[in-house]
C-alpha cells in the first residue's frame, strides 16, 4: 500500500531538479546559485545509508518534490522568488532529505531503521528534523496515506518527549540567542 502511494505520488518526478527548481536556483543572488550544491548533496548524503539505487532515487525524487512545494508556497506567501538564504542552508537541505528518506523508509519498510537512525546518518539533530517535519507536514500531510501520517505523528511525539526540550538542554540557550532563533523562524513561519 505504501509503495503504491509513493510510486503514484512521485510518478512525474525525476532524480534531478526540474525546470521549476532550476528557475528558483537561477533567481538566487549573483554568485549564489545552489544548483551544484543541491544536486551533489542529493547524490552524496543518501550514500551514508548504504542503500540501493532504487531507494536512493525514491528519496531524492521526494526531496525535489518537497523542495519545489516548499519554495512555491513561500513564493506565493512572500511574493518573491529569491530564496538565496534558504537555498544556501545546508542544515535545511539535510533535514529535508532526512524527512524524505524517513517517509520512504516507512512507506516501503525496506530499510527498517528505527528513529533517529536516518537523521543521524544525515547529521541532522532532533530540533532541525522537527522543524523540517512540520514544514513537510504542512505541505504534504493531506496527500500522505494514514500510516505515513501516523508515523510522522509518532516521530513528533518522540521528539517532543526527548530531553532536548529540558531547561538544561543546549537548545534552550540556542533559542534564547535572537540570531539563532531567527534562523529557525524562517523555517517554521506558517
N, CA and C atoms as an extended XYZ file, in Angstrom:
570
Properties=species:S:1:pos:R:3:atomname:S:1:resname:S:1:resid:I:1 pbc="F F F"
N         0.824       -1.195        0.000 N   UNK     1
C         0.000        0.000        0.000 CA  UNK     1
C         0.867        1.257        0.000 C   UNK     1
N         1.862        1.323        0.867 N   UNK     2
C         2.758        2.468        0.923 CA  UNK     2
C         3.556        2.635       -0.347 C   UNK     2
N         3.966        1.525       -0.942 N   UNK     3
C         4.763        1.621       -2.163 CA  UNK     3
C         3.913        2.116       -3.336 C   UNK     3
N         2.632        1.751       -3.382 N   UNK     4
C         1.754        2.241       -4.444 CA  UNK     4
C         1.554        3.743       -4.320 C   UNK     4
N         1.316        4.197       -3.085 N   UNK     5
C         1.159        5.634       -2.860 CA  UNK     5
C         2.428        6.366       -3.295 C   UNK     5
N         3.579        5.877       -2.879 N   UNK     6
C         4.840        6.536       -3.185 CA  UNK     6
C         5.082        6.572       -4.693 C   UNK     6
N         4.839        5.468       -5.362 N   UNK     7
C         5.014        5.422       -6.818 CA  UNK     7
C         4.098        6.419       -7.515 C   UNK     7
N         2.845        6.483       -7.104 N   UNK     8
C         1.893        7.417       -7.717 CA  UNK     8
C         2.265        8.867       -7.397 C   UNK     8
N         2.652        9.128       -6.154 N   UNK     9
C         2.980       10.475       -5.705 CA  UNK     9
C         4.204       11.017       -6.442 C   UNK     9
N         5.133       10.131       -6.781 N   UNK    10
C         6.389       10.546       -7.412 CA  UNK    10
C         6.456       10.229       -8.902 C   UNK    10
N         5.340        9.843       -9.494 N   UNK    11
C         5.324        9.392      -10.889 CA  UNK    11
C         5.930       10.401      -11.858 C   UNK    11
N         5.716       11.665      -11.629 N   UNK    12
C         6.193       12.702      -12.553 CA  UNK    12
C         7.548       13.280      -12.150 C   UNK    12
N         8.114       12.800      -11.060 N   UNK    13
C         9.366       13.372      -10.552 CA  UNK    13
C        10.591       12.698      -11.132 C   UNK    13
N        11.635       13.492      -11.313 N   UNK    14
C        12.914       12.962      -11.769 CA  UNK    14
C        13.928       12.962      -10.641 C   UNK    14
N        15.093       12.451      -10.928 N   UNK    15
C        16.149       12.405       -9.912 CA  UNK    15
C        17.109       13.585      -10.047 C   UNK    15
N        16.719       14.570      -10.833 N   UNK    16
C        17.458       15.830      -10.970 CA  UNK    16
C        16.451       16.961      -10.814 C   UNK    16
N        16.910       18.154      -10.443 N   UNK    17
C        15.982       19.288      -10.325 CA  UNK    17
C        15.262       19.561      -11.642 C   UNK    17
N        13.963       19.845      -11.555 N   UNK    18
C        13.179       20.145      -12.757 CA  UNK    18
C        13.302       21.633      -13.108 C   UNK    18
N        12.613       22.046      -14.159 N   UNK    19
C        12.695       23.428      -14.635 CA  UNK    19
C        12.239       24.429      -13.575 C   UNK    19
N        11.234       24.070      -12.784 N   UNK    20
C        10.737       24.976      -11.743 CA  UNK    20
C        11.820       25.191      -10.687 C   UNK    20
N        12.437       24.111      -10.223 N   UNK    21
C        13.513       24.256       -9.236 CA  UNK    21
C        14.697       25.028       -9.824 C   UNK    21
N        15.055       24.715      -11.045 N   UNK    22
C        16.177       25.420      -11.672 CA  UNK    22
C        15.892       26.920      -11.781 C   UNK    22
N        14.645       27.297      -12.008 N   UNK    23
C        14.285       28.713      -12.052 CA  UNK    23
C        14.452       29.356      -10.677 C   UNK    23
N        14.054       28.650       -9.621 N   UNK    24
C        14.281       29.168       -8.267 CA  UNK    24
C        15.780       29.311       -7.996 C   UNK    24
N        16.565       28.333       -8.406 N   UNK    25
C        18.012       28.398       -8.203 CA  UNK    25
C        18.611       29.581       -8.952 C   UNK    25
N        18.169       29.793      -10.188 N   UNK    26
C        18.691       30.884      -11.012 CA  UNK    26
C        18.303       32.253      -10.461 C   UNK    26
N        17.212       32.326       -9.693 N   UNK    27
C        16.746       33.588       -9.125 CA  UNK    27
C        17.533       34.003       -7.877 C   UNK    27
N        18.441       33.164       -7.438 N   UNK    28
C        19.242       33.496       -6.259 CA  UNK    28
C        20.184       34.656       -6.564 C   UNK    28
N        20.707       35.265       -5.507 N   UNK    29
C        21.649       36.373       -5.660 CA  UNK    29
C        22.821       35.950       -6.539 C   UNK    29
N        23.422       36.915       -7.264 N   UNK    30
C        24.579       36.593       -8.108 CA  UNK    30
C        25.668       35.872       -7.309 C   UNK    30
N        26.175       34.820       -7.905 N   UNK    31
C        27.227       34.041       -7.251 CA  UNK    31
C        26.727       33.056       -6.208 C   UNK    31
N        25.406       32.954       -6.046 N   UNK    32
C        24.858       32.050       -5.034 CA  UNK    32
C        23.934       30.983       -5.617 C   UNK    32
N        24.095       30.664       -6.869 N   UNK    33
C        23.298       29.610       -7.494 CA  UNK    33
C        23.596       28.288       -6.764 C   UNK    33
N        22.585       27.702       -6.139 N   UNK    34
C        22.809       26.498       -5.331 CA  UNK    34
C        22.729       25.179       -6.103 C   UNK    34
N        22.581       25.234       -7.426 N   UNK    35
C        22.337       24.023       -8.205 CA  UNK    35
C        23.353       22.931       -7.930 C   UNK    35
N        24.633       23.250       -8.035 N   UNK    36
C        25.678       22.236       -7.845 CA  UNK    36
C        25.642       21.666       -6.430 C   UNK    36
N        25.503       22.530       -5.426 N   UNK    37
C        25.482       22.046       -4.034 CA  UNK    37
C        24.254       21.178       -3.767 C   UNK    37
N        23.088       21.586       -4.293 N   UNK    38
C        21.859       20.830       -4.068 CA  UNK    38
C        21.955       19.449       -4.721 C   UNK    38
N        22.396       19.404       -5.968 N   UNK    39
C        22.451       18.113       -6.658 CA  UNK    39
C        23.532       17.208       -6.075 C   UNK    39
N        24.659       17.778       -5.695 N   UNK    40
C        25.724       16.977       -5.086 CA  UNK    40
C        25.268       16.409       -3.737 C   UNK    40
N        24.625       17.239       -2.933 N   UNK    41
C        24.118       16.800       -1.627 CA  UNK    41
C        23.103       15.675       -1.820 C   UNK    41
N        22.226       15.828       -2.790 N   UNK    42
C        21.188       14.812       -3.043 CA  UNK    42
C        21.792       13.497       -3.522 C   UNK    42
N        22.941       13.562       -4.158 N   UNK    43
C        23.619       12.328       -4.595 CA  UNK    43
C        24.433       11.697       -3.471 C   UNK    43
N        25.112       12.521       -2.683 N   UNK    44
C        26.073       12.015       -1.703 CA  UNK    44
C        25.451       11.587       -0.373 C   UNK    44
N        24.565       12.385        0.174 N   UNK    45
C        24.037       12.100        1.511 CA  UNK    45
C        23.342       10.745        1.598 C   UNK    45
N        22.501       10.364        0.620 N   UNK    46
C        21.861        9.043        0.719 CA  UNK    46
C        22.856        7.880        0.772 C   UNK    46
N        24.043        8.083        0.242 N   UNK    47
C        25.059        7.014        0.295 CA  UNK    47
C        25.430        6.651        1.729 C   UNK    47
N        25.236        7.574        2.671 N   UNK    48
C        25.554        7.271        4.066 CA  UNK    48
C        24.644        6.184        4.636 C   UNK    48
N        23.519        5.945        3.979 N   UNK    49
C        22.602        4.893        4.433 CA  UNK    49
C        22.980        3.522        3.869 C   UNK    49
N        23.837        3.504        2.862 N   UNK    50
C        24.212        2.232        2.240 CA  UNK    50
C        23.037        1.545        1.583 C   UNK    50
N        22.226        2.302        0.851 N   UNK    51
C        21.018        1.751        0.225 CA  UNK    51
C        21.219        1.587       -1.268 C   UNK    51
N        20.324        0.827       -1.883 N   UNK    52
C        20.430        0.604       -3.328 CA  UNK    52
C        19.935        1.829       -4.098 C   UNK    52
N        20.228        1.834       -5.387 N   UNK    53
C        19.912        2.980       -6.249 CA  UNK    53
C        18.412        3.266       -6.308 C   UNK    53
N        17.589        2.224       -6.256 N   UNK    54
C        16.143        2.434       -6.328 CA  UNK    54
C        15.645        3.231       -5.124 C   UNK    54
N        16.046        2.827       -3.923 N   UNK    55
C        15.625        3.557       -2.724 CA  UNK    55
C        16.193        4.964       -2.707 C   UNK    55
N        17.461        5.084       -3.083 N   UNK    56
C        18.073        6.413       -3.126 CA  UNK    56
C        17.304        7.302       -4.100 C   UNK    56
N        16.941        6.754       -5.248 N   UNK    57
C        16.191        7.522       -6.240 CA  UNK    57
C        14.839        7.974       -5.723 C   UNK    57
N        14.133        7.112       -5.003 N   UNK    58
C        12.831        7.495       -4.438 CA  UNK    58
C        12.983        8.626       -3.425 C   UNK    58
N        13.973        8.512       -2.554 N   UNK    59
C        14.196        9.555       -1.560 CA  UNK    59
C        14.544       10.889       -2.201 C   UNK    59
N        15.388       10.847       -3.212 N   UNK    60
C        15.801       12.070       -3.904 CA  UNK    60
C        14.618       12.672       -4.667 C   UNK    60
N        13.828       11.844       -5.303 N   UNK    61
C        12.646       12.341       -6.018 CA  UNK    61
C        11.666       13.008       -5.055 C   UNK    61
N        11.452       12.417       -3.870 N   UNK    62
C        10.580       13.026       -2.873 CA  UNK    62
C        11.194       14.335       -2.366 C   UNK    62
N        12.501       14.372       -2.209 N   UNK    63
C        13.205       15.594       -1.788 CA  UNK    63
C        12.969       16.722       -2.789 C   UNK    63
N        13.159       16.456       -4.073 N   UNK    64
C        12.957       17.507       -5.066 CA  UNK    64
C        11.501       17.955       -5.115 C   UNK    64
N        10.579       17.020       -5.006 N   UNK    65
C         9.167       17.409       -4.997 CA  UNK    65
C         8.861       18.268       -3.769 C   UNK    65
N         9.399       17.870       -2.623 N   UNK    66
C         9.168       18.614       -1.378 CA  UNK    66
C         9.793       19.997       -1.438 C   UNK    66
N        11.028       20.061       -1.910 N   UNK    67
C        11.719       21.345       -2.004 CA  UNK    67
C        10.950       22.287       -2.930 C   UNK    67
N        10.513       21.790       -4.065 N   UNK    68
C         9.746       22.608       -5.006 CA  UNK    68
C         8.453       23.099       -4.347 C   UNK    68
N         7.742       22.205       -3.652 N   UNK    69
C         6.495       22.591       -2.993 CA  UNK    69
C         6.702       23.655       -1.934 C   UNK    69
N         7.748       23.512       -1.144 N   UNK    70
C         8.048       24.499       -0.099 CA  UNK    70
C         8.395       25.844       -0.731 C   UNK    70
N         9.221       25.826       -1.775 N   UNK    71
C         9.594       27.078       -2.436 CA  UNK    71
C         8.388       27.746       -3.095 C   UNK    71
N         7.527       26.973       -3.724 N   UNK    72
C         6.339       27.551       -4.353 CA  UNK    72
C         5.405       28.158       -3.302 C   UNK    72
N         5.279       27.493       -2.184 N   UNK    73
C         4.427       28.024       -1.119 CA  UNK    73
C         5.006       29.332       -0.576 C   UNK    73
N         6.319       29.354       -0.381 N   UNK    74
C         6.975       30.571        0.098 CA  UNK    74
C         6.872       31.695       -0.936 C   UNK    74
N         6.999       31.358       -2.209 N   UNK    75
C         6.876       32.356       -3.268 CA  UNK    75
C         5.478       32.976       -3.240 C   UNK    75
N         4.474       32.163       -3.084 N   UNK    76
C         3.102       32.648       -3.032 CA  UNK    76
C         2.873       33.507       -1.783 C   UNK    76
N         3.412       33.066       -0.677 N   UNK    77
C         3.216       33.775        0.594 CA  UNK    77
C         3.973       35.100        0.632 C   UNK    77
N         5.225       35.094        0.164 N   UNK    78
C         6.086       36.273        0.287 CA  UNK    78
C         6.132       37.142       -0.962 C   UNK    78
N         5.565       36.638       -2.058 N   UNK    79
C         5.557       37.365       -3.333 CA  UNK    79
C         6.976       37.695       -3.802 C   UNK    79
N         7.859       36.734       -3.659 N   UNK    80
C         9.224       36.867       -4.174 CA  UNK    80
C         9.704       35.485       -4.586 C   UNK    80
N        10.789       35.425       -5.367 N   UNK    81
C        11.296       34.123       -5.785 CA  UNK    81
C        12.792       33.952       -5.522 C   UNK    81
N        13.394       34.913       -4.834 N   UNK    82
C        14.806       34.807       -4.475 CA  UNK    82
C        14.898       34.260       -3.052 C   UNK    82
N        15.287       33.000       -2.944 N   UNK    83
C        15.411       32.352       -1.652 CA  UNK    83
C        16.860       31.930       -1.415 C   UNK    83
N        17.782       32.850       -1.711 N   UNK    84
C        19.212       32.560       -1.589 CA  UNK    84
C        19.562       32.010       -0.212 C   UNK    84
N        19.111       32.690        0.831 N   UNK    85
C        19.450       32.262        2.193 CA  UNK    85
C        18.988       30.849        2.486 C   UNK    85
N        17.748       30.565        2.187 N   UNK    86
C        17.213       29.236        2.450 CA  UNK    86
C        17.906       28.184        1.593 C   UNK    86
N        18.130       28.495        0.328 N   UNK    87
C        18.727       27.505       -0.571 CA  UNK    87
C        20.215       27.280       -0.309 C   UNK    87
N        20.851       28.188        0.417 N   UNK    88
C        22.250       28.005        0.802 CA  UNK    88
C        22.372       27.310        2.163 C   UNK    88
N        21.258       27.040        2.814 N   UNK    89
C        21.245       26.492        4.174 CA  UNK    89
C        21.409       24.965        4.157 C   UNK    89
N        22.628       24.504        4.385 N   UNK    90
C        22.926       23.074        4.355 CA  UNK    90
C        22.084       22.298        5.370 C   UNK    90
N        21.897       22.856        6.557 N   UNK    91
C        21.117       22.164        7.594 CA  UNK    91
C        19.673       21.944        7.145 C   UNK    91
N        19.102       22.938        6.454 N   UNK    92
C        17.730       22.805        5.969 CA  UNK    92
C        17.639       21.671        4.948 C   UNK    92
N        18.588       21.640        4.016 N   UNK    93
C        18.565       20.594        2.990 CA  UNK    93
C        18.762       19.209        3.610 C   UNK    93
N        19.691       19.099        4.553 N   UNK    94
C        19.933       17.808        5.196 CA  UNK    94
C        18.680       17.341        5.941 C   UNK    94
N        18.013       18.268        6.620 N   UNK    95
C        16.799       17.917        7.358 CA  UNK    95
C        15.681       17.496        6.403 C   UNK    95
N        15.544       18.199        5.288 N   UNK    96
C        14.517       17.826        4.312 CA  UNK    96
C        14.826       16.463        3.691 C   UNK    96
N        16.087       16.221        3.372 N   UNK    97
C        16.467       14.895        2.869 CA  UNK    97
C        16.149       13.820        3.909 C   UNK    97
N        16.446       14.104        5.176 N   UNK    98
C        16.190       13.120        6.236 CA  UNK    98
C        14.705       12.796        6.352 C   UNK    98
N        13.842       13.810        6.314 N   UNK    99
C        12.408       13.542        6.432 CA  UNK    99
C        11.921       12.784        5.204 C   UNK    99
N        12.439       13.114        4.036 N   UNK   100
C        12.028       12.402        2.826 CA  UNK   100
C        12.433       10.933        2.891 C   UNK   100
N        13.645       10.664        3.333 N   UNK   101
C        14.082        9.270        3.430 CA  UNK   101
C        13.368        8.547        4.572 C   UNK   101
N        12.982        9.260        5.615 N   UNK   102
C        12.190        8.662        6.691 CA  UNK   102
C        10.830        8.225        6.144 C   UNK   102
N        10.205        9.055        5.310 N   UNK   103
C         8.908        8.709        4.711 CA  UNK   103
C         9.066        7.528        3.748 C   UNK   103
N        10.119        7.546        2.942 N   UNK   104
C        10.360        6.427        2.018 CA  UNK   104
C        10.587        5.146        2.812 C   UNK   104
N        11.415        5.227        3.843 N   UNK   105
C        11.699        4.051        4.675 CA  UNK   105
C        10.417        3.486        5.270 C   UNK   105
N         9.597        4.369        5.824 N   UNK   106
C         8.365        3.891        6.451 CA  UNK   106
C         7.394        3.340        5.406 C   UNK   106
N         7.322        3.988        4.252 N   UNK   107
C         6.384        3.556        3.213 CA  UNK   107
C         6.745        2.198        2.632 C   UNK   107
N         8.038        1.962        2.431 N   UNK   108
C         8.464        0.716        1.795 CA  UNK   108
C         8.869       -0.375        2.788 C   UNK   108
N         9.184        0.036        4.001 N   UNK   109
C         9.605       -0.901        5.059 CA  UNK   109
C        10.771       -1.788        4.607 C   UNK   109
N        11.693       -1.187        3.842 N   UNK   110
C        12.845       -1.958        3.373 CA  UNK   110
C        14.110       -1.650        4.157 C   UNK   110
N        14.196       -0.448        4.710 N   UNK   111
C        15.388       -0.111        5.487 CA  UNK   111
C        15.225       -0.561        6.938 C   UNK   111
N        14.031       -0.406        7.444 N   UNK   112
C        13.695       -0.789        8.823 CA  UNK   112
C        14.691       -0.231        9.831 C   UNK   112
N        14.947        1.044        9.725 N   UNK   113
C        15.858        1.703       10.661 CA  UNK   113
C        15.025        2.480       11.668 C   UNK   113
N        15.230        2.229       12.939 N   UNK   114
C        14.451        2.953       13.947 CA  UNK   114
C        14.887        4.417       14.025 C   UNK   114
N        13.935        5.265       14.363 N   UNK   115
C        14.268        6.668       14.572 CA  UNK   115
C        15.217        6.761       15.759 C   UNK   115
N        16.275        7.513       15.685 N   UNK   116
C        16.680        8.555       14.744 CA  UNK   116
C        17.809        8.138       13.797 C   UNK   116
N        17.857        6.901       13.363 N   UNK   117
C        18.969        6.421       12.538 CA  UNK   117
C        19.154        7.239       11.261 C   UNK   117
N        18.081        7.545       10.577 N   UNK   118
C        18.215        8.277        9.308 CA  UNK   118
C        18.664        9.719        9.548 C   UNK   118
N        18.006       10.474       10.430 N   UNK   119
C        18.516       11.832       10.664 CA  UNK   119
C        19.976       11.845       11.141 C   UNK   119
N        20.356       10.906       11.984 N   UNK   120
C        21.743       10.882       12.464 CA  UNK   120
C        22.706       10.572       11.319 C   UNK   120
N        22.318        9.669       10.414 N   UNK   121
C        23.172        9.358        9.268 CA  UNK   121
C        23.375       10.591        8.386 C   UNK   121
N        22.409       11.497        8.384 N   UNK   122
C        22.495       12.716        7.586 CA  UNK   122
C        23.015       13.901        8.396 C   UNK   122
N        23.471       13.644        9.630 N   UNK   123
C        23.991       14.692       10.525 CA  UNK   123
C        22.934       15.756       10.818 C   UNK   123
N        21.727       15.299       11.148 N   UNK   124
C        20.609       16.186       11.452 CA  UNK   124
C        20.177       15.942       12.894 C   UNK   124
N        20.091       17.014       13.664 N   UNK   125
C        19.633       16.918       15.047 CA  UNK   125
C        18.123       16.867       15.144 C   UNK   125
N        17.642       16.546       16.331 N   UNK   126
C        16.196       16.430       16.550 CA  UNK   126
C        15.453       17.728       16.256 C   UNK   126
N        16.022       18.842       16.699 N   UNK   127
C        15.326       20.111       16.507 CA  UNK   127
C        15.176       20.446       15.027 C   UNK   127
N        16.265       20.327       14.265 N   UNK   128
C        16.201       20.611       12.833 CA  UNK   128
C        15.237       19.655       12.132 C   UNK   128
N        15.285       18.399       12.538 N   UNK   129
C        14.386       17.407       11.955 CA  UNK   129
C        12.933       17.774       12.257 C   UNK   129
N        12.662       18.170       13.495 N   UNK   130
C        11.316       18.541       13.904 CA  UNK   130
C        10.803       19.736       13.098 C   UNK   130
N        11.636       20.777       12.961 N   UNK   131
C        11.229       21.965       12.217 CA  UNK   131
C        10.897       21.596       10.774 C   UNK   131
N        11.757       20.790       10.159 N   UNK   132
C        11.521       20.421        8.770 CA  UNK   132
C        10.315       19.486        8.651 C   UNK   132
N        10.129       18.623        9.633 N   UNK   133
C         8.970       17.725        9.606 CA  UNK   133
C         7.678       18.559        9.635 C   UNK   133
N         7.666       19.642       10.394 N   UNK   134
C         6.484       20.497       10.441 CA  UNK   134
C         6.242       21.153        9.079 C   UNK   134
N         7.300       21.623        8.443 N   UNK   135
C         7.165       22.194        7.098 CA  UNK   135
C         6.684       21.148        6.100 C   UNK   135
N         7.278       19.983        6.141 N   UNK   136
C         6.900       18.890        5.242 CA  UNK   136
C         5.434       18.511        5.473 C   UNK   136
N         5.047       18.397        6.726 N   UNK   137
C         3.667       18.011        7.053 CA  UNK   137
C         2.668       19.037        6.558 C   UNK   137
N         2.977       20.322        6.748 N   UNK   138
C         2.059       21.363        6.258 CA  UNK   138
C         1.879       21.260        4.744 C   UNK   138
N         2.945       20.915        4.058 N   UNK   139
C         2.901       20.861        2.598 CA  UNK   139
C         2.203       19.598        2.090 C   UNK   139
N         2.435       18.450        2.735 N   UNK   140
C         2.034       17.175        2.145 CA  UNK   140
C         1.140       16.286        3.001 C   UNK   140
N         0.849       16.655        4.230 N   UNK   141
C         0.131       15.732        5.112 CA  UNK   141
C        -1.189       15.252        4.524 C   UNK   141
N        -1.924       16.122        3.867 N   UNK   142
C        -3.212       15.715        3.290 CA  UNK   142
C        -3.038       14.681        2.181 C   UNK   142
N        -1.853       14.641        1.582 N   UNK   143
C        -1.597       13.707        0.492 CA  UNK   143
C        -0.953       12.404        0.967 C   UNK   143
N        -0.530       12.374        2.212 N   UNK   144
C         0.109       11.167        2.751 CA  UNK   144
C        -0.941       10.136        3.136 C   UNK   144
N        -0.637        8.861        2.965 N   UNK   145
C        -1.572        7.828        3.429 CA  UNK   145
C        -1.577        7.813        4.968 C   UNK   145
N        -2.671        7.326        5.570 N   UNK   146
C        -2.767        7.324        7.032 CA  UNK   146
C        -1.561        6.707        7.749 C   UNK   146
N        -0.987        5.589        7.290 N   UNK   147
C         0.173        5.057        8.015 CA  UNK   147
C         1.363        6.032        8.052 C   UNK   147
N         1.578        6.751        6.974 N   UNK   148
C         2.677        7.728        6.954 CA  UNK   148
C         2.370        8.908        7.872 C   UNK   148
N         1.119        9.377        7.873 N   UNK   149
C         0.733       10.464        8.794 CA  UNK   149
C         0.903       10.025       10.235 C   UNK   149
N         0.496        8.789       10.528 N   UNK   150
C         0.652        8.270       11.890 CA  UNK   150
C         2.120        8.149       12.278 C   UNK   150
N         2.949        7.742       11.326 N   UNK   151
C         4.380        7.634       11.587 CA  UNK   151
C         4.974        9.006       11.929 C   UNK   151
N         4.607       10.014       11.157 N   UNK   152
C         5.100       11.362       11.444 CA  UNK   152
C         4.602       11.853       12.803 C   UNK   152
N         3.365       11.553       13.146 N   UNK   153
C         2.837       11.929       14.459 CA  UNK   153
C         3.606       11.229       15.569 C   UNK   153
N         3.960        9.984       15.353 N   UNK   154
C         4.742        9.234       16.328 CA  UNK   154
C         6.138        9.849       16.496 C   UNK   154
N         6.759       10.225       15.389 N   UNK   155
C         8.076       10.876       15.459 CA  UNK   155
C         7.980       12.213       16.186 C   UNK   155
N         6.927       12.963       15.898 N   UNK   156
C         6.702       14.244       16.567 CA  UNK   156
C         6.642       14.037       18.078 C   UNK   156
N         5.891       13.032       18.500 N   UNK   157
C         5.763       12.747       19.933 CA  UNK   157
C         7.095       12.331       20.542 C   UNK   157
N         7.856       11.495       19.828 N   UNK   158
C         9.171       11.088       20.332 CA  UNK   158
C        10.092       12.277       20.525 C   UNK   158
N        10.085       13.178       19.569 N   UNK   159
C        10.967       14.346       19.654 CA  UNK   159
C        10.520       15.273       20.774 C   UNK   159
N         9.213       15.507       20.883 N   UNK   160
C         8.726       16.401       21.934 CA  UNK   160
C         8.954       15.832       23.327 C   UNK   160
N         9.029       14.513       23.427 N   UNK   161
C         9.296       13.880       24.722 CA  UNK   161
C        10.786       13.762       25.023 C   UNK   161
N        11.617       14.134       24.059 N   UNK   162
C        13.068       13.969       24.205 CA  UNK   162
C        13.649       15.003       25.158 C   UNK   162
N        14.807       14.693       25.730 N   UNK   163
C        15.451       15.614       26.669 CA  UNK   163
C        15.941       16.926       26.041 C   UNK   163
N        15.911       17.073       24.712 N   UNK   164
C        16.392       18.313       24.113 CA  UNK   164
C        15.561       19.513       24.531 C   UNK   164
N        14.346       19.294       25.020 N   UNK   165
C        13.472       20.397       25.371 CA  UNK   165
C        13.589       20.789       26.843 C   UNK   165
N        14.383       20.072       27.621 N   UNK   166
C        14.545       20.404       29.039 CA  UNK   166
C        15.338       21.693       29.194 C   UNK   166
N        15.164       22.343       30.313 N   UNK   167
C        15.832       23.622       30.567 CA  UNK   167
C        17.352       23.507       30.502 C   UNK   167
N        17.905       22.357       30.853 N   UNK   168
C        19.358       22.184       30.849 CA  UNK   168
C        19.917       21.884       29.456 C   UNK   168
N        19.062       21.724       28.477 N   UNK   169
C        19.499       21.401       27.121 CA  UNK   169
C        20.191       22.596       26.471 C   UNK   169
N        21.217       22.340       25.657 N   UNK   170
C        21.844       23.439       24.909 CA  UNK   170
C        20.866       24.133       23.968 C   UNK   170
N        19.801       23.470       23.604 N   UNK   171
C        18.806       24.067       22.733 CA  UNK   171
C        18.182       25.298       23.380 C   UNK   171
N        17.996       25.271       24.692 N   UNK   172
C        17.396       26.394       25.395 CA  UNK   172
C        18.217       27.652       25.192 C   UNK   172
N        19.535       27.557       25.356 N   UNK   173
C        20.371       28.746       25.157 CA  UNK   173
C        20.426       29.132       23.678 C   UNK   173
N        20.378       28.159       22.796 N   UNK   174
C        20.375       28.452       21.368 CA  UNK   174
C        19.140       29.264       20.999 C   UNK   174
N        17.991       28.867       21.479 N   UNK   175
C        16.758       29.574       21.153 CA  UNK   175
C        16.681       30.943       21.821 C   UNK   175
N        17.441       31.131       22.896 N   UNK   176
C        17.484       32.433       23.551 CA  UNK   176
C        18.321       33.435       22.755 C   UNK   176
N        19.172       32.945       21.864 N   UNK   177
C        20.004       33.795       21.015 CA  UNK   177
C        19.151       34.273       19.843 C   UNK   177
N        18.881       35.590       19.744 N   UNK   178
C        17.995       36.098       18.675 CA  UNK   178
C        18.472       35.738       17.273 C   UNK   178
N        19.783       35.737       17.033 N   UNK   179
C        20.278       35.403       15.698 CA  UNK   179
C        19.997       33.949       15.355 C   UNK   179
N        20.209       33.058       16.300 N   UNK   180
C        19.956       31.637       16.061 CA  UNK   180
C        18.463       31.378       15.918 C   UNK   180
N        17.669       32.016       16.751 N   UNK   181
C        16.222       31.826       16.689 CA  UNK   181
C        15.675       32.313       15.350 C   UNK   181
N        16.226       33.416       14.826 N   UNK   182
C        15.781       33.943       13.536 CA  UNK   182
C        16.012       32.926       12.417 C   UNK   182
N        17.110       32.174       12.520 N   UNK   183
C        17.424       31.138       11.535 CA  UNK   183
C        16.292       30.121       11.437 C   UNK   183
N        15.742       29.737       12.578 N   UNK   184
C        14.690       28.736       12.582 CA  UNK   184
C        13.323       29.347       12.315 C   UNK   184
N        13.117       30.616       12.644 N   UNK   185
C        11.829       31.254       12.397 CA  UNK   185
C        11.445       31.208       10.935 C   UNK   185
N        12.407       31.430       10.041 N   UNK   186
C        12.043       31.447        8.629 CA  UNK   186
C        11.624       30.066        8.156 C   UNK   186
N        12.014       29.034        8.903 N   UNK   187
C        11.630       27.682        8.527 CA  UNK   187
C        10.269       27.284        9.063 C   UNK   187
N         9.817       27.961       10.118 N   UNK   188
C         8.582       27.495       10.748 CA  UNK   188
C         7.414       28.463       10.627 C   UNK   188
N         7.629       29.586        9.956 N   UNK   189
C         6.500       30.517        9.795 CA  UNK   189
C         5.412       29.863        8.950 C   UNK   189
N         4.146       29.969        9.375 N   UNK   190
C         3.061       29.367        8.594 CA  UNK   190
C         2.814       30.083        7.291 C   UNK   190
